[in-house]
Amino acid sequence: MIQPWHGLIEQYRDFLPVSEKTPVITLNEGNTPLIKASHIHEVVQGEIDLYFKCEGANPSGSFKDRGMTMAISKAVEEGAKAVICASTGNTSASAAAYSARAGLGAIVIIPEGKIAMGKLAQAMIHGSMVIQIEGNFDDALKIVKELVARQNFALVNSLNPFRIEGQKTAAFEVCDQLGSAPKYHALPVGNAGNITAYWKGYGEYQSSGRIDGLPKMLGFQAAGAAPIVRGHPVGKPSTVATAIRIGNPASWKGAEAARDESGGVITDVTDKEILDAYAFIASKEGIFCEPASAASLAGVIKLSQRGFFSSGDTIVCTLTGHGLKDPDNAIQLSKQPLKVDAEISVIEDVLKGCCI
Ligand code: F0G
């Protein structure tokens, strides 16, 4: 019989800092599909096995739900009345959803005009207080940190260690689904919490004896927002992948540790490479992710062109968020629908010469 899934806190309780007293606030997040790529040989050189960890299948449509079930459960346990975060969109969507469920107030501070429409809609419909600033994510995070020092709000950005604890469970799932750790794990890098969390998760699974080897961590930043690659903060980050439009990541050191301890790489990919990978994943693999998510595959394609991988390598690419969050980019990049009269003969004419 298929075991019911009650969310990642119940599933991985032994690995998480929760007790009998922790009120578990869950939307049954986690248990997301690991899907084997079927057309990858068209874009990646060599005989590799590539899998997509589809985090868009989480309840609010991104990996943030893993961290948020922990952060909000602990905030309730600690008696918080409201939570606050800065966000490029997904953290705010997730914080809004989980605080609604918990009956907590939520305040989200976002860069005006630079978050995808679906994410804004989520924060609004879940009833959080949405504050848009004329500034970027880094400005928003600075303000949030100052507010937390003055007021009694619980911070639910990934500076909150419970966020990392929850997010590390994605690495556990990958190992459970594959039966071992992959040789490489590729991720987009923004505020750098997720790569930090995965590396922690793999390490803990190894220490517990559930896996033997560890993956090499591959992190990819957008070229216009690549502080870790450049080695210094970027004052005016810019990229089409708004989710990772970050110039001074909070978990910078964690990302470098993941890279160095695993023997991995953090490098950058251009917006064109991101959008090409985004279109490929949708049109060839049938998976609709958001542009930032595609930075993981874009990076793998780029490294493969340099002969980085060997035959037989297993690579997991995390697709961090669902494509429906960002309809504008999808519509802009795609062939536009034809507009014709509602006449069968006209439509038949249009269909002549088409492949169907
Ligand atoms: N992919 C998506 C879809 C994201 O929303 C984010 C981060 C990342 C990748 C990068 O993950 O920050 O852990 O390195 N979004 C944050 C937010 C910053 O506010 O939603 P990271």
mmCIF file of C-alpha atoms and ligand atoms in Angstrom:
data_model
loop_
_atom_site.group_PDB
_atom_site.id
_atom_site.type_symbol
_atom_site.label_atom_id
_atom_site.label_comp_id
_atom_site.label_asym_id
_atom_site.label_seq_id
_atom_site.Cartn_x
_atom_site.Cartn_y
_atom_site.Cartn_z
ATOM 1 C CA MET A 1 0.000 0.000 0.000
ATOM 2 C CA ILE A 2 1.196 3.511 -0.735
ATOM 3 C CA GLN A 3 2.121 5.240 2.512
ATOM 4 C CA PRO A 4 0.295 8.538 3.090
ATOM 5 C CA TRP A 5 2.571 11.591 3.012
ATOM 6 C CA HIS A 6 2.166 14.063 5.851
ATOM 7 C CA GLY A 7 4.817 16.572 4.867
ATOM 8 C CA LEU A 8 8.553 16.634 5.317
ATOM 9 C CA ILE A 9 8.638 17.283 9.063
ATOM 10 C CA GLU A 10 6.859 13.984 9.729
ATOM 11 C CA GLN A 11 8.920 12.182 7.103
ATOM 12 C CA TYR A 12 12.343 13.369 8.276
ATOM 13 C CA ARG A 13 11.582 14.209 11.923
ATOM 14 C CA ASP A 14 14.741 12.435 13.163
ATOM 15 C CA PHE A 15 16.886 14.857 11.164
ATOM 16 C CA LEU A 16 15.071 18.025 12.176
ATOM 17 C CA PRO A 17 15.154 20.239 15.283
ATOM 18 C CA VAL A 18 11.537 19.610 16.259
ATOM 19 C CA SER A 19 10.062 18.043 19.378
ATOM 20 C CA GLU A 20 6.720 16.645 20.458
ATOM 21 C CA LYS A 21 5.831 20.198 21.469
ATOM 22 C CA THR A 22 6.418 21.722 18.036
ATOM 23 C CA PRO A 23 3.080 22.515 16.357
ATOM 24 C CA VAL A 24 3.600 21.248 12.826
ATOM 25 C CA ILE A 25 2.315 23.738 10.269
ATOM 26 C CA THR A 26 2.299 21.840 7.007
ATOM 27 C CA LEU A 27 0.748 21.878 3.550
ATOM 28 C CA ASN A 28 2.132 18.374 2.879
ATOM 29 C CA GLU A 29 5.153 19.856 1.124
ATOM 30 C CA GLY A 30 8.029 17.714 -0.159
ATOM 31 C CA ASN A 31 7.899 14.317 -1.875
ATOM 32 C CA THR A 32 8.383 16.105 -5.199
ATOM 33 C CA PRO A 33 9.014 14.170 -8.419
ATOM 34 C CA LEU A 34 12.501 13.296 -9.629
ATOM 35 C CA ILE A 35 12.048 13.012 -13.376
ATOM 36 C CA LYS A 36 14.630 11.546 -15.727
ATOM 37 C CA ALA A 37 15.384 13.811 -18.692
ATOM 38 C CA SER A 38 14.546 12.165 -21.982
ATOM 39 C CA HIS A 39 16.002 14.527 -24.600
ATOM 40 C CA ILE A 40 19.072 15.703 -22.818
ATOM 41 C CA HIS A 41 21.474 14.198 -25.391
ATOM 42 C CA GLU A 42 20.289 16.953 -27.757
ATOM 43 C CA VAL A 43 21.947 19.605 -25.617
ATOM 44 C CA VAL A 44 24.472 17.882 -23.357
ATOM 45 C CA GLN A 45 27.493 16.096 -24.703
ATOM 46 C CA GLY A 46 28.336 12.568 -23.570
ATOM 47 C CA GLU A 47 26.284 9.735 -22.110
ATOM 48 C CA ILE A 48 25.069 11.232 -18.865
ATOM 49 C CA ASP A 49 21.956 10.496 -16.807
ATOM 50 C CA LEU A 50 20.217 13.708 -15.872
ATOM 51 C CA TYR A 51 17.259 14.072 -13.516
ATOM 52 C CA PHE A 52 15.090 17.053 -12.669
ATOM 53 C CA LYS A 53 14.050 17.490 -9.034
ATOM 54 C CA CYS A 54 10.763 19.280 -9.646
ATOM 55 C CA GLU A 55 10.320 21.610 -6.725
ATOM 56 C CA GLY A 56 7.570 23.518 -8.501
ATOM 57 C CA ALA A 57 5.358 20.633 -7.359
ATOM 58 C CA ASN A 58 5.431 21.956 -3.793
ATOM 59 C CA PRO A 59 2.176 23.513 -2.515
ATOM 60 C CA SER A 60 3.086 27.152 -3.210
ATOM 61 C CA GLY A 61 5.036 26.169 -6.314
ATOM 62 C CA SER A 62 8.625 26.415 -5.092
ATOM 63 C CA PHE A 63 11.268 24.805 -2.870
ATOM 64 C CA LYS A 64 10.725 27.558 -0.307
ATOM 65 C CA ASP A 65 7.881 25.515 1.226
ATOM 66 C CA ARG A 66 10.440 23.069 2.629
ATOM 67 C CA GLY A 67 12.077 25.808 4.636
ATOM 68 C CA MET A 68 8.829 27.552 5.426
ATOM 69 C CA THR A 69 7.093 24.575 7.084
ATOM 70 C CA MET A 70 10.016 24.542 9.538
ATOM 71 C CA ALA A 71 10.335 28.322 9.961
ATOM 72 C CA ILE A 72 6.618 28.871 10.536
ATOM 73 C CA SER A 73 6.223 25.850 12.825
ATOM 74 C CA LYS A 74 9.105 27.128 14.972
ATOM 75 C CA ALA A 75 7.752 30.698 14.905
ATOM 76 C CA VAL A 76 4.431 29.414 16.275
ATOM 77 C CA GLU A 77 6.246 27.281 18.858
ATOM 78 C CA GLU A 78 8.176 30.342 19.982
ATOM 79 C CA GLY A 79 5.012 32.450 20.260
ATOM 80 C CA ALA A 80 5.639 34.857 17.377
ATOM 81 C CA LYS A 81 2.686 37.009 16.354
ATOM 82 C CA ALA A 82 3.961 37.928 12.897
ATOM 83 C CA VAL A 83 6.669 36.948 10.445
ATOM 84 C CA ILE A 84 8.610 39.098 8.027
ATOM 85 C CA CYS A 85 10.774 38.504 4.971
ATOM 86 C CA ALA A 86 12.421 40.213 2.032
ATOM 87 C CA SER A 87 11.873 38.411 -1.210
ATOM 88 C CA THR A 88 12.332 38.188 -4.951
ATOM 89 C CA GLY A 89 8.890 36.541 -4.887
ATOM 90 C CA ASN A 90 8.924 32.888 -3.890
ATOM 91 C CA THR A 91 9.847 33.328 -0.242
ATOM 92 C CA SER A 92 7.025 35.854 0.094
ATOM 93 C CA ALA A 93 4.541 33.514 -1.612
ATOM 94 C CA SER A 94 5.499 30.663 0.675
ATOM 95 C CA ALA A 95 5.641 32.774 3.851
ATOM 96 C CA ALA A 96 2.203 34.156 2.987
ATOM 97 C CA ALA A 97 0.716 30.684 2.496
ATOM 98 C CA TYR A 98 2.163 29.088 5.629
ATOM 99 C CA SER A 99 1.391 32.059 7.858
ATOM 100 C CA ALA A 100 -2.176 32.090 6.582
ATOM 101 C CA ARG A 101 -2.450 28.451 7.594
ATOM 102 C CA ALA A 102 -0.913 29.159 10.994
ATOM 103 C CA GLY A 103 -3.044 32.253 11.633
ATOM 104 C CA LEU A 104 0.051 34.464 11.866
ATOM 105 C CA GLY A 105 0.472 37.894 10.352
ATOM 106 C CA ALA A 106 2.995 38.142 7.508
ATOM 107 C CA ILE A 107 4.837 41.169 6.182
ATOM 108 C CA VAL A 108 6.702 40.845 2.901
ATOM 109 C CA ILE A 109 9.051 43.417 1.438
ATOM 110 C CA ILE A 110 9.698 43.103 -2.277
ATOM 111 C CA PRO A 111 11.450 45.057 -5.030
ATOM 112 C CA GLU A 112 8.818 47.006 -6.940
ATOM 113 C CA GLY A 113 8.210 45.775 -10.485
ATOM 114 C CA LYS A 114 10.806 43.021 -10.229
ATOM 115 C CA ILE A 115 8.841 40.069 -9.033
ATOM 116 C CA ALA A 116 6.917 37.748 -11.305
ATOM 117 C CA MET A 117 3.162 38.323 -11.413
ATOM 118 C CA GLY A 118 2.127 34.927 -10.054
ATOM 119 C CA LYS A 119 4.265 35.368 -6.955
ATOM 120 C CA LEU A 120 2.807 38.803 -6.250
ATOM 121 C CA ALA A 121 -0.692 37.360 -6.630
ATOM 122 C CA GLN A 122 0.140 34.625 -4.121
ATOM 123 C CA ALA A 123 1.406 37.011 -1.440
ATOM 124 C CA MET A 124 -1.682 39.172 -1.923
ATOM 125 C CA ILE A 125 -4.368 36.475 -1.931
ATOM 126 C CA HIS A 126 -2.976 34.786 1.184
ATOM 127 C CA GLY A 127 -3.516 38.071 2.985
ATOM 128 C CA SER A 128 -0.013 39.182 3.868
ATOM 129 C CA MET A 129 0.960 42.826 4.086
ATOM 130 C CA VAL A 130 2.860 43.470 0.861
ATOM 131 C CA ILE A 131 5.288 46.376 0.830
ATOM 132 C CA GLN A 132 7.033 47.211 -2.437
ATOM 133 C CA ILE A 133 10.195 49.287 -2.227
ATOM 134 C CA GLU A 134 12.043 51.264 -4.836
ATOM 135 C CA GLY A 135 15.115 49.156 -4.407
ATOM 136 C CA ASN A 136 16.336 45.621 -4.991
ATOM 137 C CA PHE A 137 16.272 42.458 -2.892
ATOM 138 C CA ASP A 138 19.501 43.371 -1.105
ATOM 139 C CA ASP A 139 17.971 46.695 0.007
ATOM 140 C CA ALA A 140 14.825 44.867 1.148
ATOM 141 C CA LEU A 141 16.793 42.337 3.184
ATOM 142 C CA LYS A 142 18.773 45.089 4.878
ATOM 143 C CA ILE A 143 15.544 46.834 5.898
ATOM 144 C CA VAL A 144 14.041 43.564 7.137
ATOM 145 C CA LYS A 145 17.104 42.801 9.278
ATOM 146 C CA GLU A 146 16.869 46.262 10.862
ATOM 147 C CA LEU A 147 13.130 45.877 11.505
ATOM 148 C CA VAL A 148 13.672 42.506 13.172
ATOM 149 C CA ALA A 149 16.226 44.100 15.513
ATOM 150 C CA ARG A 150 13.649 46.736 16.547
ATOM 151 C CA GLN A 151 10.348 44.866 16.537
ATOM 152 C CA ASN A 152 9.076 41.506 17.648
ATOM 153 C CA PHE A 153 8.823 39.881 14.193
ATOM 154 C CA ALA A 154 10.159 36.438 13.334
ATOM 155 C CA LEU A 155 12.501 36.603 10.346
ATOM 156 C CA VAL A 156 11.733 33.872 7.796
ATOM 157 C CA ASN A 157 14.430 34.542 5.218
ATOM 158 C CA SER A 158 17.053 31.805 4.914
ATOM 159 C CA LEU A 159 19.162 33.607 7.538
ATOM 160 C CA ASN A 160 16.730 31.796 9.816
ATOM 161 C CA PRO A 161 18.503 28.444 10.404
ATOM 162 C CA PHE A 162 15.184 26.551 10.451
ATOM 163 C CA ARG A 163 14.750 27.455 6.770
ATOM 164 C CA ILE A 164 17.997 25.657 5.921
ATOM 165 C CA GLU A 165 16.953 22.695 8.086
ATOM 166 C CA GLY A 166 13.745 22.266 6.118
ATOM 167 C CA GLN A 167 15.355 22.771 2.739
ATOM 168 C CA LYS A 168 18.046 20.158 3.365
ATOM 169 C CA THR A 169 15.317 17.485 3.119
ATOM 170 C CA ALA A 170 15.356 17.881 -0.666
ATOM 171 C CA ALA A 171 18.789 16.225 -0.639
ATOM 172 C CA PHE A 172 17.379 13.370 1.475
ATOM 173 C CA GLU A 173 14.596 12.853 -1.051
ATOM 174 C CA VAL A 174 16.986 12.831 -4.001
ATOM 175 C CA CYS A 175 19.006 10.076 -2.297
ATOM 176 C CA ASP A 176 15.868 8.128 -1.367
ATOM 177 C CA GLN A 177 14.590 8.409 -4.942
ATOM 178 C CA LEU A 178 17.875 7.564 -6.673
ATOM 179 C CA GLY A 179 19.062 4.995 -4.125
ATOM 180 C CA SER A 180 22.338 6.926 -3.742
ATOM 181 C CA ALA A 181 23.699 10.444 -4.031
ATOM 182 C CA PRO A 182 24.171 11.675 -7.615
ATOM 183 C CA LYS A 183 27.675 12.455 -8.824
ATOM 184 C CA TYR A 184 26.739 16.113 -9.375
ATOM 185 C CA HIS A 185 23.954 18.283 -8.031
ATOM 186 C CA ALA A 186 23.205 21.499 -9.963
ATOM 187 C CA LEU A 187 21.290 24.479 -8.572
ATOM 188 C CA PRO A 188 20.569 28.106 -9.362
ATOM 189 C CA VAL A 189 22.147 30.382 -6.747
ATOM 190 C CA GLY A 190 20.542 33.612 -5.523
ATOM 191 C CA ASN A 191 20.699 34.308 -1.806
ATOM 192 C CA ALA A 192 22.638 30.986 -1.603
ATOM 193 C CA GLY A 193 20.519 29.351 1.119
ATOM 194 C CA ASN A 194 19.472 26.400 -1.000
ATOM 195 C CA ILE A 195 22.918 25.222 -2.090
ATOM 196 C CA THR A 196 23.964 25.541 1.567
ATOM 197 C CA ALA A 197 20.944 23.471 2.633
ATOM 198 C CA TYR A 198 21.466 20.700 0.066
ATOM 199 C CA TRP A 199 25.099 20.338 1.074
ATOM 200 C CA LYS A 200 24.098 20.064 4.728
ATOM 201 C CA GLY A 201 21.481 17.467 3.823
ATOM 202 C CA TYR A 202 23.860 15.308 1.824
ATOM 203 C CA GLY A 203 26.424 15.495 4.635
ATOM 204 C CA GLU A 204 23.895 14.417 7.265
ATOM 205 C CA TYR A 205 22.616 11.551 5.116
ATOM 206 C CA GLN A 206 26.171 10.332 4.700
ATOM 207 C CA SER A 207 26.906 10.610 8.447
ATOM 208 C CA SER A 208 23.762 8.609 9.189
ATOM 209 C CA GLY A 209 25.002 5.842 6.883
ATOM 210 C CA ARG A 210 22.180 6.198 4.348
ATOM 211 C CA ILE A 211 24.505 7.078 1.454
ATOM 212 C CA ASP A 212 28.184 6.367 0.801
ATOM 213 C CA GLY A 213 29.441 9.125 -1.447
ATOM 214 C CA LEU A 214 28.644 12.819 -1.682
ATOM 215 C CA PRO A 215 27.853 14.799 -4.828
ATOM 216 C CA LYS A 216 29.908 17.653 -6.183
ATOM 217 C CA MET A 217 27.808 20.787 -5.877
ATOM 218 C CA LEU A 218 27.375 22.942 -8.998
ATOM 219 C CA GLY A 219 25.939 26.419 -8.449
ATOM 220 C CA PHE A 220 24.931 28.815 -11.200
ATOM 221 C CA GLN A 221 24.378 32.554 -10.904
ATOM 222 C CA ALA A 222 22.975 34.820 -13.603
ATOM 223 C CA ALA A 223 25.836 36.693 -15.297
ATOM 224 C CA GLY A 224 24.370 40.081 -14.350
ATOM 225 C CA ALA A 225 23.926 39.006 -10.721
ATOM 226 C CA ALA A 226 26.978 36.869 -10.002
ATOM 227 C CA PRO A 227 28.664 38.198 -6.856
ATOM 228 C CA ILE A 228 30.120 34.852 -5.786
ATOM 229 C CA VAL A 229 31.624 34.292 -9.232
ATOM 230 C CA ARG A 230 33.015 37.850 -9.371
ATOM 231 C CA GLY A 231 34.255 37.701 -5.774
ATOM 232 C CA HIS A 232 32.528 40.911 -4.680
ATOM 233 C CA PRO A 233 28.966 42.196 -4.138
ATOM 234 C CA VAL A 234 27.180 43.466 -7.252
ATOM 235 C CA GLY A 235 25.544 46.866 -6.645
ATOM 236 C CA LYS A 236 22.969 46.758 -9.418
ATOM 237 C CA PRO A 237 22.170 43.111 -10.129
ATOM 238 C CA SER A 238 20.240 42.526 -13.322
ATOM 239 C CA THR A 239 18.813 39.409 -14.962
ATOM 240 C CA VAL A 240 15.629 38.154 -16.598
ATOM 241 C CA ALA A 241 15.620 35.483 -13.864
ATOM 242 C CA THR A 242 14.211 37.859 -11.235
ATOM 243 C CA ALA A 243 14.164 35.140 -8.550
ATOM 244 C CA ILE A 244 17.982 35.207 -8.448
ATOM 245 C CA ARG A 245 18.463 38.941 -8.995
ATOM 246 C CA ILE A 246 20.629 39.297 -5.895
ATOM 247 C CA GLY A 247 23.910 41.165 -5.514
ATOM 248 C CA ASN A 248 24.972 40.288 -1.972
ATOM 249 C CA PRO A 249 23.823 36.817 -0.917
ATOM 250 C CA ALA A 250 23.214 36.176 2.788
ATOM 251 C CA SER A 251 24.607 32.624 2.630
ATOM 252 C CA TRP A 252 27.661 33.544 0.549
ATOM 253 C CA LYS A 253 30.010 31.611 2.852
ATOM 254 C CA GLY A 254 27.722 28.576 2.913
ATOM 255 C CA ALA A 255 27.743 28.455 -0.879
ATOM 256 C CA GLU A 256 31.522 28.694 -1.021
ATOM 257 C CA ALA A 257 31.825 25.947 1.580
ATOM 258 C CA ALA A 258 29.466 23.699 -0.422
ATOM 259 C CA ARG A 259 31.545 24.326 -3.536
ATOM 260 C CA ASP A 260 34.949 23.849 -1.906
ATOM 261 C CA GLU A 261 34.165 20.945 0.413
ATOM 262 C CA SER A 262 32.433 19.019 -2.384
ATOM 263 C CA GLY A 263 35.020 19.829 -5.058
ATOM 264 C CA GLY A 264 32.342 21.538 -7.120
ATOM 265 C CA VAL A 265 32.000 24.732 -9.130
ATOM 266 C CA ILE A 266 30.051 27.993 -8.934
ATOM 267 C CA THR A 267 29.960 29.846 -12.216
ATOM 268 C CA ASP A 268 27.649 32.070 -14.219
ATOM 269 C CA VAL A 269 25.250 31.688 -17.112
ATOM 270 C CA THR A 270 23.948 34.429 -19.380
ATOM 271 C CA ASP A 271 20.277 35.353 -19.638
ATOM 272 C CA LYS A 272 20.264 33.864 -23.134
ATOM 273 C CA GLU A 273 21.613 30.561 -21.830
ATOM 274 C CA ILE A 274 19.003 30.595 -19.057
ATOM 275 C CA LEU A 275 16.140 31.281 -21.469
ATOM 276 C CA ASP A 276 17.334 28.660 -23.962
ATOM 277 C CA ALA A 277 17.408 26.046 -21.197
ATOM 278 C CA TYR A 278 13.994 27.253 -19.944
ATOM 279 C CA ALA A 279 12.472 26.810 -23.409
ATOM 280 C CA PHE A 280 14.170 23.417 -23.834
ATOM 281 C CA ILE A 281 12.852 22.085 -20.521
ATOM 282 C CA ALA A 282 9.314 23.152 -21.420
ATOM 283 C CA SER A 283 9.266 22.171 -25.094
ATOM 284 C CA LYS A 284 11.305 18.950 -24.960
ATOM 285 C CA GLU A 285 10.936 17.627 -21.449
ATOM 286 C CA GLY A 286 7.362 18.772 -20.821
ATOM 287 C CA ILE A 287 8.229 20.515 -17.568
ATOM 288 C CA PHE A 288 7.285 24.141 -16.998
ATOM 289 C CA CYS A 289 9.713 25.769 -14.586
ATOM 290 C CA GLU A 290 10.441 29.424 -14.012
ATOM 291 C CA PRO A 291 13.448 31.085 -15.697
ATOM 292 C CA ALA A 292 15.686 31.094 -12.588
ATOM 293 C CA SER A 293 15.180 27.348 -12.213
ATOM 294 C CA ALA A 294 16.553 26.754 -15.689
ATOM 295 C CA ALA A 295 19.899 28.241 -14.653
ATOM 296 C CA SER A 296 20.710 24.777 -13.277
ATOM 297 C CA LEU A 297 20.388 23.087 -16.662
ATOM 298 C CA ALA A 298 21.920 26.077 -18.480
ATOM 299 C CA GLY A 299 25.001 25.647 -16.305
ATOM 300 C CA VAL A 300 25.192 21.916 -16.914
ATOM 301 C CA ILE A 301 24.952 22.489 -20.677
ATOM 302 C CA LYS A 302 27.727 25.083 -20.456
ATOM 303 C CA LEU A 303 30.028 22.833 -18.431
ATOM 304 C CA SER A 304 29.351 19.872 -20.720
ATOM 305 C CA GLN A 305 30.482 21.920 -23.700
ATOM 306 C CA ARG A 306 33.826 22.267 -21.944
ATOM 307 C CA GLY A 307 34.047 18.474 -21.538
ATOM 308 C CA PHE A 308 33.438 18.695 -17.802
ATOM 309 C CA PHE A 309 31.358 15.503 -17.447
ATOM 310 C CA SER A 310 32.259 11.866 -18.131
ATOM 311 C CA SER A 311 30.192 9.089 -19.594
ATOM 312 C CA GLY A 312 27.929 7.493 -16.986
ATOM 313 C CA ASP A 313 27.777 10.527 -14.699
ATOM 314 C CA THR A 314 24.516 11.081 -12.836
ATOM 315 C CA ILE A 315 23.455 14.702 -12.494
ATOM 316 C CA VAL A 316 20.456 16.100 -10.643
ATOM 317 C CA CYS A 317 19.244 19.572 -11.578
ATOM 318 C CA THR A 318 16.871 21.193 -9.122
ATOM 319 C CA LEU A 319 14.049 23.024 -10.873
ATOM 320 C CA THR A 320 13.315 25.393 -8.029
ATOM 321 C CA GLY A 321 9.987 26.956 -8.992
ATOM 322 C CA HIS A 322 6.925 26.415 -11.199
ATOM 323 C CA GLY A 323 6.659 28.161 -14.570
ATOM 324 C CA LEU A 324 3.123 29.357 -13.877
ATOM 325 C CA LYS A 325 4.552 31.883 -11.467
ATOM 326 C CA ASP A 326 5.988 33.868 -14.345
ATOM 327 C CA PRO A 327 3.529 33.813 -17.257
ATOM 328 C CA ASP A 328 4.947 37.019 -18.775
ATOM 329 C CA ASN A 329 8.269 35.452 -19.714
ATOM 330 C CA ALA A 330 6.586 32.334 -21.089
ATOM 331 C CA ILE A 331 4.258 34.358 -23.295
ATOM 332 C CA GLN A 332 6.986 36.692 -24.496
ATOM 333 C CA LEU A 333 9.281 33.859 -25.517
ATOM 334 C CA SER A 334 6.736 31.668 -27.235
ATOM 335 C CA LYS A 335 5.199 31.620 -30.683
ATOM 336 C CA GLN A 336 2.071 33.748 -30.392
ATOM 337 C CA PRO A 337 -1.359 32.138 -30.860
ATOM 338 C CA LEU A 338 -2.929 32.601 -34.293
ATOM 339 C CA LYS A 339 -6.106 34.674 -34.456
ATOM 340 C CA VAL A 340 -8.530 33.521 -37.142
ATOM 341 C CA ASP A 341 -12.237 33.499 -37.903
ATOM 342 C CA ALA A 342 -14.268 30.799 -36.182
ATOM 343 C CA GLU A 343 -14.604 28.847 -39.442
ATOM 344 C CA ILE A 344 -13.564 25.253 -39.922
ATOM 345 C CA SER A 345 -12.321 25.946 -43.480
ATOM 346 C CA VAL A 346 -10.135 28.831 -42.326
ATOM 347 C CA ILE A 347 -8.639 26.691 -39.563
ATOM 348 C CA GLU A 348 -8.049 23.825 -41.982
ATOM 349 C CA ASP A 349 -6.196 26.210 -44.271
ATOM 350 C CA VAL A 350 -4.023 27.339 -41.389
ATOM 351 C CA LEU A 351 -3.301 23.733 -40.471
ATOM 352 C CA LYS A 352 -2.156 22.832 -43.977
ATOM 353 C CA GLY A 353 1.543 22.279 -44.006
ATOM 354 C CA CYS A 354 1.771 22.023 -40.257
ATOM 355 C CA CYS A 355 3.245 18.919 -38.712
ATOM 356 C CA ILE A 356 0.117 17.564 -37.005
HETATM 357 N N1 F0G B 1 15.222 29.627 -7.774
HETATM 358 C C1 F0G B 1 14.103 30.260 -7.413
HETATM 359 C C2 F0G B 1 12.867 29.996 -8.177
HETATM 360 C C3 F0G B 1 14.133 31.160 -6.308
HETATM 361 O O1 F0G B 1 13.010 31.780 -5.953
HETATM 362 C C4 F0G B 1 15.338 31.382 -5.630
HETATM 363 C C5 F0G B 1 15.410 32.320 -4.513
HETATM 364 C C6 F0G B 1 16.470 30.664 -6.055
HETATM 365 C C7 F0G B 1 16.368 29.798 -7.117
HETATM 366 C C8 F0G B 1 17.777 30.816 -5.378
HETATM 367 O O2 F0G B 1 17.788 30.162 -4.146
HETATM 368 O O3 F0G B 1 18.321 32.121 -2.733
HETATM 369 O O4 F0G B 1 18.507 29.802 -1.865
HETATM 370 O O5 F0G B 1 20.118 30.655 -3.562
HETATM 371 N N2 F0G B 1 14.470 33.075 -4.162
HETATM 372 C C9 F0G B 1 14.470 33.922 -2.956
HETATM 373 C C10 F0G B 1 13.112 34.574 -2.762
HETATM 374 C C11 F0G B 1 15.614 34.835 -2.850
HETATM 375 O O6 F0G B 1 13.027 35.649 -2.146
HETATM 376 O O7 F0G B 1 12.120 33.993 -3.182
HETATM 377 P P1 F0G B 1 18.751 30.720 -3.000
#
